[in-house]
PDB file of C-alpha atoms and ligand atoms in Angstrom:
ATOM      1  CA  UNK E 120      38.882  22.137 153.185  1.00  0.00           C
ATOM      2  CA  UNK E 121      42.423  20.992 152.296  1.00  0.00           C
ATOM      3  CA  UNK E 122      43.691  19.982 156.055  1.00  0.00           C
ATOM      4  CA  UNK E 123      47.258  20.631 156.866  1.00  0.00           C
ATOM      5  CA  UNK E 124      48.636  20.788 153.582  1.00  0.00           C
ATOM      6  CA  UNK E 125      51.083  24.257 153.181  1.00  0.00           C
ATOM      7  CA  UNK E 126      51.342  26.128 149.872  1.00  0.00           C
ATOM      8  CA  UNK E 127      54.727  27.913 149.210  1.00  0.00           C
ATOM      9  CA  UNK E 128      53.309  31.651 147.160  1.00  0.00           C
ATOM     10  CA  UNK E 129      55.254  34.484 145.640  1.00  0.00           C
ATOM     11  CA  UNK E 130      54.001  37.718 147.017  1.00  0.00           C
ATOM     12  CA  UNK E 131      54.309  40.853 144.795  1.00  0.00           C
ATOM     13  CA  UNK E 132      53.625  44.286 146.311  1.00  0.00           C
ATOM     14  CA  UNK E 133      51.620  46.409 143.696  1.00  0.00           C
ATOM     15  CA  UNK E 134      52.968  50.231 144.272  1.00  0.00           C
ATOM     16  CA  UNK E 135      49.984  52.743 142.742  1.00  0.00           C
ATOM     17  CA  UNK E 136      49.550  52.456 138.981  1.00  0.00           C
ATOM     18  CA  UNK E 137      46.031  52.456 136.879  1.00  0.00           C
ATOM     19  CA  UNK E 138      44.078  50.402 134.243  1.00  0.00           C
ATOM     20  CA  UNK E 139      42.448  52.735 131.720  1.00  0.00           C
ATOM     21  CA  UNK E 140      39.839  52.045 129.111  1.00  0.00           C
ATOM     22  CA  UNK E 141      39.524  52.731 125.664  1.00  0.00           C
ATOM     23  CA  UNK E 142      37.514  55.827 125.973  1.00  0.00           C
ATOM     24  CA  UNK E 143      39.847  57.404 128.648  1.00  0.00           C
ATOM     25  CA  UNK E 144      42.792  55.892 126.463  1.00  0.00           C
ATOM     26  CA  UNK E 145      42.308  58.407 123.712  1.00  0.00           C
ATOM     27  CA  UNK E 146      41.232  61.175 125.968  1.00  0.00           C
ATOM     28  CA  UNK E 147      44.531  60.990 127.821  1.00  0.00           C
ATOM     29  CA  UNK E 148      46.491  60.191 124.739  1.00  0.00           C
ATOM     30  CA  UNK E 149      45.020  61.114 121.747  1.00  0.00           C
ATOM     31  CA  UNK E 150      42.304  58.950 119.420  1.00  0.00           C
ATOM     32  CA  UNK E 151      43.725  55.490 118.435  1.00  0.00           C
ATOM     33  CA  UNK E 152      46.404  56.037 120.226  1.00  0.00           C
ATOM     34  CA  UNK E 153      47.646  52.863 121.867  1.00  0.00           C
ATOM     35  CA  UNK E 154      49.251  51.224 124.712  1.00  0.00           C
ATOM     36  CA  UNK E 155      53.127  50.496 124.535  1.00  0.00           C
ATOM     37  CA  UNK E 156      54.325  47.730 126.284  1.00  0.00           C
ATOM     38  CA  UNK E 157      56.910  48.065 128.643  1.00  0.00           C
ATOM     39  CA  UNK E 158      57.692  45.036 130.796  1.00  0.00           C
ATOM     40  CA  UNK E 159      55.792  41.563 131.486  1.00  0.00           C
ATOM     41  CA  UNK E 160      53.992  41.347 134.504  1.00  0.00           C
ATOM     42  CA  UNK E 161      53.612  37.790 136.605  1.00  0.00           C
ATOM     43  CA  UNK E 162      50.129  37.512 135.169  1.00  0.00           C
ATOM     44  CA  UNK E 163      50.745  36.568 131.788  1.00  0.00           C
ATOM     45  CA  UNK E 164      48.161  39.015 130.542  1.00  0.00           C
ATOM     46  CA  UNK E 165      49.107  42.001 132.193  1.00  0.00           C
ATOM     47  CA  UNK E 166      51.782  44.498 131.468  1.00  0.00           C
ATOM     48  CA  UNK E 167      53.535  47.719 132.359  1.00  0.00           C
ATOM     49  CA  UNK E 168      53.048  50.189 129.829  1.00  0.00           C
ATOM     50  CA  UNK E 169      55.482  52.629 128.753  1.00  0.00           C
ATOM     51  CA  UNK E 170      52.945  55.221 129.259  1.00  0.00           C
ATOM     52  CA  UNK E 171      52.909  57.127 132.789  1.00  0.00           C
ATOM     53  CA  UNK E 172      50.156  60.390 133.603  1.00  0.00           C
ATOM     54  CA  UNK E 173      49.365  62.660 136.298  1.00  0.00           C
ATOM     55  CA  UNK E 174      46.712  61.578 139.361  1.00  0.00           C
ATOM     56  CA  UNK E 175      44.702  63.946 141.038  1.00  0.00           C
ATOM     57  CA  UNK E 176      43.221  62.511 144.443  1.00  0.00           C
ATOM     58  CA  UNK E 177      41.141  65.240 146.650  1.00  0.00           C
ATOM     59  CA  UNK E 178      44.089  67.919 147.158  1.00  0.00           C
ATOM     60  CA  UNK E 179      47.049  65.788 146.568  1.00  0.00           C
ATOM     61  CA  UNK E 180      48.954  65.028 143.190  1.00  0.00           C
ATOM     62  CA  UNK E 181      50.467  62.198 142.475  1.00  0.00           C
ATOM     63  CA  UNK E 182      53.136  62.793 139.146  1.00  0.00           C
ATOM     64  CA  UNK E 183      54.213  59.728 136.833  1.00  0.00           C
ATOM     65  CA  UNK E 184      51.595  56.899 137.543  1.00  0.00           C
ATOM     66  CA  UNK E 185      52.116  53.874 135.634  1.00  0.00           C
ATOM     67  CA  UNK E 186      49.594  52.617 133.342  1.00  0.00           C
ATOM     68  CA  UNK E 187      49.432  48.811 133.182  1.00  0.00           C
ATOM     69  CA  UNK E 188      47.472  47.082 130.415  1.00  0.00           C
ATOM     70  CA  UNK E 189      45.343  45.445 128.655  1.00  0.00           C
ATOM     71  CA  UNK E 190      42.949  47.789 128.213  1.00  0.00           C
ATOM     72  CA  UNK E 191      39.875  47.307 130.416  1.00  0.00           C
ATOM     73  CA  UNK E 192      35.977  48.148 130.677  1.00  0.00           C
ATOM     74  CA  UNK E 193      36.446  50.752 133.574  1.00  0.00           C
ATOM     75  CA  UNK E 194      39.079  53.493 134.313  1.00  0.00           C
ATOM     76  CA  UNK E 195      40.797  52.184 137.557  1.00  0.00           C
ATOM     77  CA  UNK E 196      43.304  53.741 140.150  1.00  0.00           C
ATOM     78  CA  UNK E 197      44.860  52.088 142.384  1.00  0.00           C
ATOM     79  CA  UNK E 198      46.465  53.886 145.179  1.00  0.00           C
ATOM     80  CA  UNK E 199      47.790  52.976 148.825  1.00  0.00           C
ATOM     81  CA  UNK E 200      45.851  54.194 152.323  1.00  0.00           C
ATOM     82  CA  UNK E 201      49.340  55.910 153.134  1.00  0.00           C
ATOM     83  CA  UNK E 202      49.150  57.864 149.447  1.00  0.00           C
ATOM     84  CA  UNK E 203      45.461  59.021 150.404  1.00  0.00           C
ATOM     85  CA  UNK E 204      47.028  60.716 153.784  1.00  0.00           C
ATOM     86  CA  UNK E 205      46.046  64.589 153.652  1.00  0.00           C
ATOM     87  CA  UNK E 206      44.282  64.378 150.452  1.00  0.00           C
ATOM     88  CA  UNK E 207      40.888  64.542 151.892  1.00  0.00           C
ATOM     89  CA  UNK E 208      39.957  61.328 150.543  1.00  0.00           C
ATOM     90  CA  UNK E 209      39.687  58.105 152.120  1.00  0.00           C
ATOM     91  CA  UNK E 210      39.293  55.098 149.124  1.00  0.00           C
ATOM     92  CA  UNK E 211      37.758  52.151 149.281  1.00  0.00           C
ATOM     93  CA  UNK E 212      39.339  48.841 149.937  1.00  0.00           C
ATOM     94  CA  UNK E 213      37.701  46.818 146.988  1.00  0.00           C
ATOM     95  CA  UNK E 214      38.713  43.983 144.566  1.00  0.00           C
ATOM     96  CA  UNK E 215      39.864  45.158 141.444  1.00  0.00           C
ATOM     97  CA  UNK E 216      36.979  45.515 138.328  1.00  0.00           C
ATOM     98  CA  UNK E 217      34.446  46.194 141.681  1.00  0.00           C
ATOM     99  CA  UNK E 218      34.265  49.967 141.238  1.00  0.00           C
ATOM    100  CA  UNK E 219      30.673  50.850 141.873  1.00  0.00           C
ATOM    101  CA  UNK E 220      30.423  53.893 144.665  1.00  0.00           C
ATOM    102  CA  UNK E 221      34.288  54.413 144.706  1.00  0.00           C
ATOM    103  CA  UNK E 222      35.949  57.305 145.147  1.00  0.00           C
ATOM    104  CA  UNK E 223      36.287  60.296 142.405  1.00  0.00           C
ATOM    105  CA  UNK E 224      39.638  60.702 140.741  1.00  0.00           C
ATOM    106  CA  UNK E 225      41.268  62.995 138.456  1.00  0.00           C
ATOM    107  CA  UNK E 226      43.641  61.592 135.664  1.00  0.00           C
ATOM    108  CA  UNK E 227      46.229  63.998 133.435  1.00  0.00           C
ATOM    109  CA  UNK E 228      47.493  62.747 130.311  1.00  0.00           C
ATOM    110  CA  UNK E 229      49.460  64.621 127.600  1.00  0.00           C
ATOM    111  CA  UNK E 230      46.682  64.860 125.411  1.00  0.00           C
ATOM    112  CA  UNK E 231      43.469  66.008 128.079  1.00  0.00           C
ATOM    113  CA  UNK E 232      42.377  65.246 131.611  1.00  0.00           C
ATOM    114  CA  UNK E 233      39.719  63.360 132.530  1.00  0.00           C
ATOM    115  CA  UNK E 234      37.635  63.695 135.506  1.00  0.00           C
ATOM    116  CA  UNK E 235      36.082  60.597 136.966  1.00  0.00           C
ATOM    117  CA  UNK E 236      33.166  60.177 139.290  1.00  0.00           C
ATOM    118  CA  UNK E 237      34.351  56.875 140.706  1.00  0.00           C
ATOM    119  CA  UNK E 238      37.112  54.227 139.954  1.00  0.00           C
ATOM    120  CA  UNK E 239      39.781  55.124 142.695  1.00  0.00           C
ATOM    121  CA  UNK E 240      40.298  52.413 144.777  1.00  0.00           C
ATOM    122  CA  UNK E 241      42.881  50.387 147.321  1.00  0.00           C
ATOM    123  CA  UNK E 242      43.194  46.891 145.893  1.00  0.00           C
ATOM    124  CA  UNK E 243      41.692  44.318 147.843  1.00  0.00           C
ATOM    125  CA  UNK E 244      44.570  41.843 148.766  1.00  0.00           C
ATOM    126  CA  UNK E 245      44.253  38.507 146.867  1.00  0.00           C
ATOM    127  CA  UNK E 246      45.528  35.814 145.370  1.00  0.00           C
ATOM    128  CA  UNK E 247      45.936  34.476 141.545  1.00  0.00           C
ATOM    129  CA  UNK E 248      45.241  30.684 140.928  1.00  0.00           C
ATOM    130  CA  UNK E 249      45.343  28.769 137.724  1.00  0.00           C
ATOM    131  CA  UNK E 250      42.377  27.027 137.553  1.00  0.00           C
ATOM    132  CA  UNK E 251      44.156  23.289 137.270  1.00  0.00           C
ATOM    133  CA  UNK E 252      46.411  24.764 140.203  1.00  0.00           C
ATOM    134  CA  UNK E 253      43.078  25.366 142.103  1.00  0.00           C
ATOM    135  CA  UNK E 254      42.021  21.854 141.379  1.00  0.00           C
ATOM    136  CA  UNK E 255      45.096  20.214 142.688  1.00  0.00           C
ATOM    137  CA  UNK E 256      44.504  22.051 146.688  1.00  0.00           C
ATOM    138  CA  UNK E 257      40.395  21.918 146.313  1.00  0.00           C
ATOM    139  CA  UNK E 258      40.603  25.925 145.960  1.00  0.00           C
ATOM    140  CA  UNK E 259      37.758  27.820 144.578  1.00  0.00           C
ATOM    141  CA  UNK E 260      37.323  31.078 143.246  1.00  0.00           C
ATOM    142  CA  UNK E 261      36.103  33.415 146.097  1.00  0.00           C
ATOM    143  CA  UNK E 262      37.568  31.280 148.507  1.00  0.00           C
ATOM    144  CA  UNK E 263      38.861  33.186 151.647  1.00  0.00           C
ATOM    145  CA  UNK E 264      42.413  31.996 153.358  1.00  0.00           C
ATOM    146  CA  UNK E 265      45.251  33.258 155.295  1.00  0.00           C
ATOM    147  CA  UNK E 266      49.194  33.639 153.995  1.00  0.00           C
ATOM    148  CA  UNK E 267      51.881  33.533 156.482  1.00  0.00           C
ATOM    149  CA  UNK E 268      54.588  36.283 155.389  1.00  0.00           C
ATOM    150  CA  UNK E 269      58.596  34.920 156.114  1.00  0.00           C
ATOM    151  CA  UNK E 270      60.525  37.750 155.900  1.00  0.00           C
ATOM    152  CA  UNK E 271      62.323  39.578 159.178  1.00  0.00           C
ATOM    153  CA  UNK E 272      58.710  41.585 160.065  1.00  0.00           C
ATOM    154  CA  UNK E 273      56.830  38.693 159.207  1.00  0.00           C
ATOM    155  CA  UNK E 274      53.129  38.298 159.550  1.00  0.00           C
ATOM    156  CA  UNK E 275      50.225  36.917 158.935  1.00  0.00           C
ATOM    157  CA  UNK E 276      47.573  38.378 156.214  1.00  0.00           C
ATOM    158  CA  UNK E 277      43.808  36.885 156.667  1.00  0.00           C
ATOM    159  CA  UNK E 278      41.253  37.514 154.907  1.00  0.00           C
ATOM    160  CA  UNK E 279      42.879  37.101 151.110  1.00  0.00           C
ATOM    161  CA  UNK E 280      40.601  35.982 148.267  1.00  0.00           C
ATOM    162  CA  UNK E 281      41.816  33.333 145.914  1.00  0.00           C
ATOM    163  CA  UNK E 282      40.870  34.438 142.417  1.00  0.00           C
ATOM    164  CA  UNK E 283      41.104  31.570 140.358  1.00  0.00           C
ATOM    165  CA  UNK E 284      40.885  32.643 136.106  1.00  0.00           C
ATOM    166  CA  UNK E 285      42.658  29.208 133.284  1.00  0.00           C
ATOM    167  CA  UNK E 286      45.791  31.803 132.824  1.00  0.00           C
ATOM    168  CA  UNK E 287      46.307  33.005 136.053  1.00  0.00           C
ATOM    169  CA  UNK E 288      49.738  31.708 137.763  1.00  0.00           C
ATOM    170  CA  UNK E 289      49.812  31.484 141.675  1.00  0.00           C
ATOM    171  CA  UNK E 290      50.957  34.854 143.266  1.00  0.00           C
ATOM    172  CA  UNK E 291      49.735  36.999 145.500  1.00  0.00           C
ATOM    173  CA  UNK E 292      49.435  40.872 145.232  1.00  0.00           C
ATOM    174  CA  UNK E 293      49.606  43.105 148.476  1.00  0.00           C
ATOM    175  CA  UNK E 294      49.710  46.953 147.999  1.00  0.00           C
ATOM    176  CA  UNK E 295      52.817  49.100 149.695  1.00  0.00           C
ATOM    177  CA  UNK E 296      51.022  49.525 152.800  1.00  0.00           C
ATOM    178  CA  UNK E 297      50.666  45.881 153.162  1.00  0.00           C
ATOM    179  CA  UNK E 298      54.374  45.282 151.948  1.00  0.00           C
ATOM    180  CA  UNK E 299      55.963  47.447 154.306  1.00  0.00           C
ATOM    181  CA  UNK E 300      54.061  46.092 157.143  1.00  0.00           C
ATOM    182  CA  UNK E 301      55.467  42.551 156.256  1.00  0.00           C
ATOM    183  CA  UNK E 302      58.874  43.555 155.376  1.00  0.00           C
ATOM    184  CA  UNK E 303      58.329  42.739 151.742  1.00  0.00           C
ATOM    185  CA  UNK E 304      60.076  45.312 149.130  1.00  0.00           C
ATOM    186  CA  UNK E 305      58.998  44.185 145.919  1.00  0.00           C
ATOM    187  CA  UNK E 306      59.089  40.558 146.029  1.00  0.00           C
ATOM    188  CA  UNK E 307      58.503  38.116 148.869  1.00  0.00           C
ATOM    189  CA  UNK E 308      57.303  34.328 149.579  1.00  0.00           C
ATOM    190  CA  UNK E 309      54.702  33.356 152.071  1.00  0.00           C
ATOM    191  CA  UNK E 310      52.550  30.398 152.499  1.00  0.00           C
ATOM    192  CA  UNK E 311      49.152  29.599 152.247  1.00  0.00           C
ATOM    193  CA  UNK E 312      47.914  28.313 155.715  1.00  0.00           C
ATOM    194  CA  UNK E 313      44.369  27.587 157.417  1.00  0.00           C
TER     195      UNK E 313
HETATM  196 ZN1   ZN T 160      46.558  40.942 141.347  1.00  0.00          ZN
END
């Protein structure tokens, strides 16, 4: 597809947080309340929000989950394999947005609680491409490769999909599990190899 060629990427490990619609926005918060930004994220339209609730998963509580914005069509969690331990619950491993038959999850915010049927997940890992980036190494979205991790546990992670979106910027996300395994704490570089 693109031969020998080797792509330097960022890797950011994601540590459990959730995307909330509007709907579940006010019934957590209040009606018209909104979301308060609290620090740019690498994707330049998504954000950590100020705002933090309460995550119920099977028997196991999970206090002070960050909420990262925009605002989106469906309620998501996103929690780790190792936060799922004991809880009764084993999530599904699923790209984010692709919630149908997910595991049920309870959310607590100051203002109500909000039981959902489905929309806990463990994010899929993947990678972010700008879509003249993705031009440049004959990428396409879907596309499957494999990074090499360099770090002092380093390995290598197959089976990543490229998502490739105009305002994307090349990174890829790994969740704690995934991070720890690779000896990445919050920020790490690996490269793009097939
Ligand atoms: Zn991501």
């Amino acid at each position: 597809m693109w031969g020998k060629q080797k792509i330097k990427i960022p890797v950011e490990v994601s540590a459990r947080h959730c995307h909330l619609s509007k709907d579940d926005l006010e019934k957590l918060f209040g009606i018209g309340y909104e979301l308060k930004k609290l620090k740019q994220l690498s994707q330049p339209a998504d954000f950590a929000c100020e705002e933090i609730i309460d995550i119920i998963v099977g028997s196991k509580k999970f206090e002070k989950v960050r909420v990262v914005g925009p605002l989106r069509e469906q309620t998501q969690v996103e929690i780790s394999l190792t936060d799922a331990i004991g809880s009764g619950v084993i999530p599904q491993i699923r790209l984010s947005g692709d919630l149908n038959g997910t595991s049920p999850v309870t959310l607590v915010g100051p203002k109500g609680t909000l039981d959902l049927k489905e929309g806990l997940i463990v994010a899929k890992r993947h990678i972010h491409c700008a879509t003249e980036e993705a031009k440049k190494h004959k990428f396409k979205n879907g596309d499957i490769v494999s990074v090499e991790i360099k770090s002092d546990r380093p390995v290598i992670f197959e089976n990543v999909i490229l998502r490739v979106r105009d305002d994307y910027k090349l990174y890829m996300h790994l969740d704690t599990d995934e991070g720890n395994s690779a000896g990445i704490n919050k920020i790490g570089e690996g490269i793009i190899i097939l």
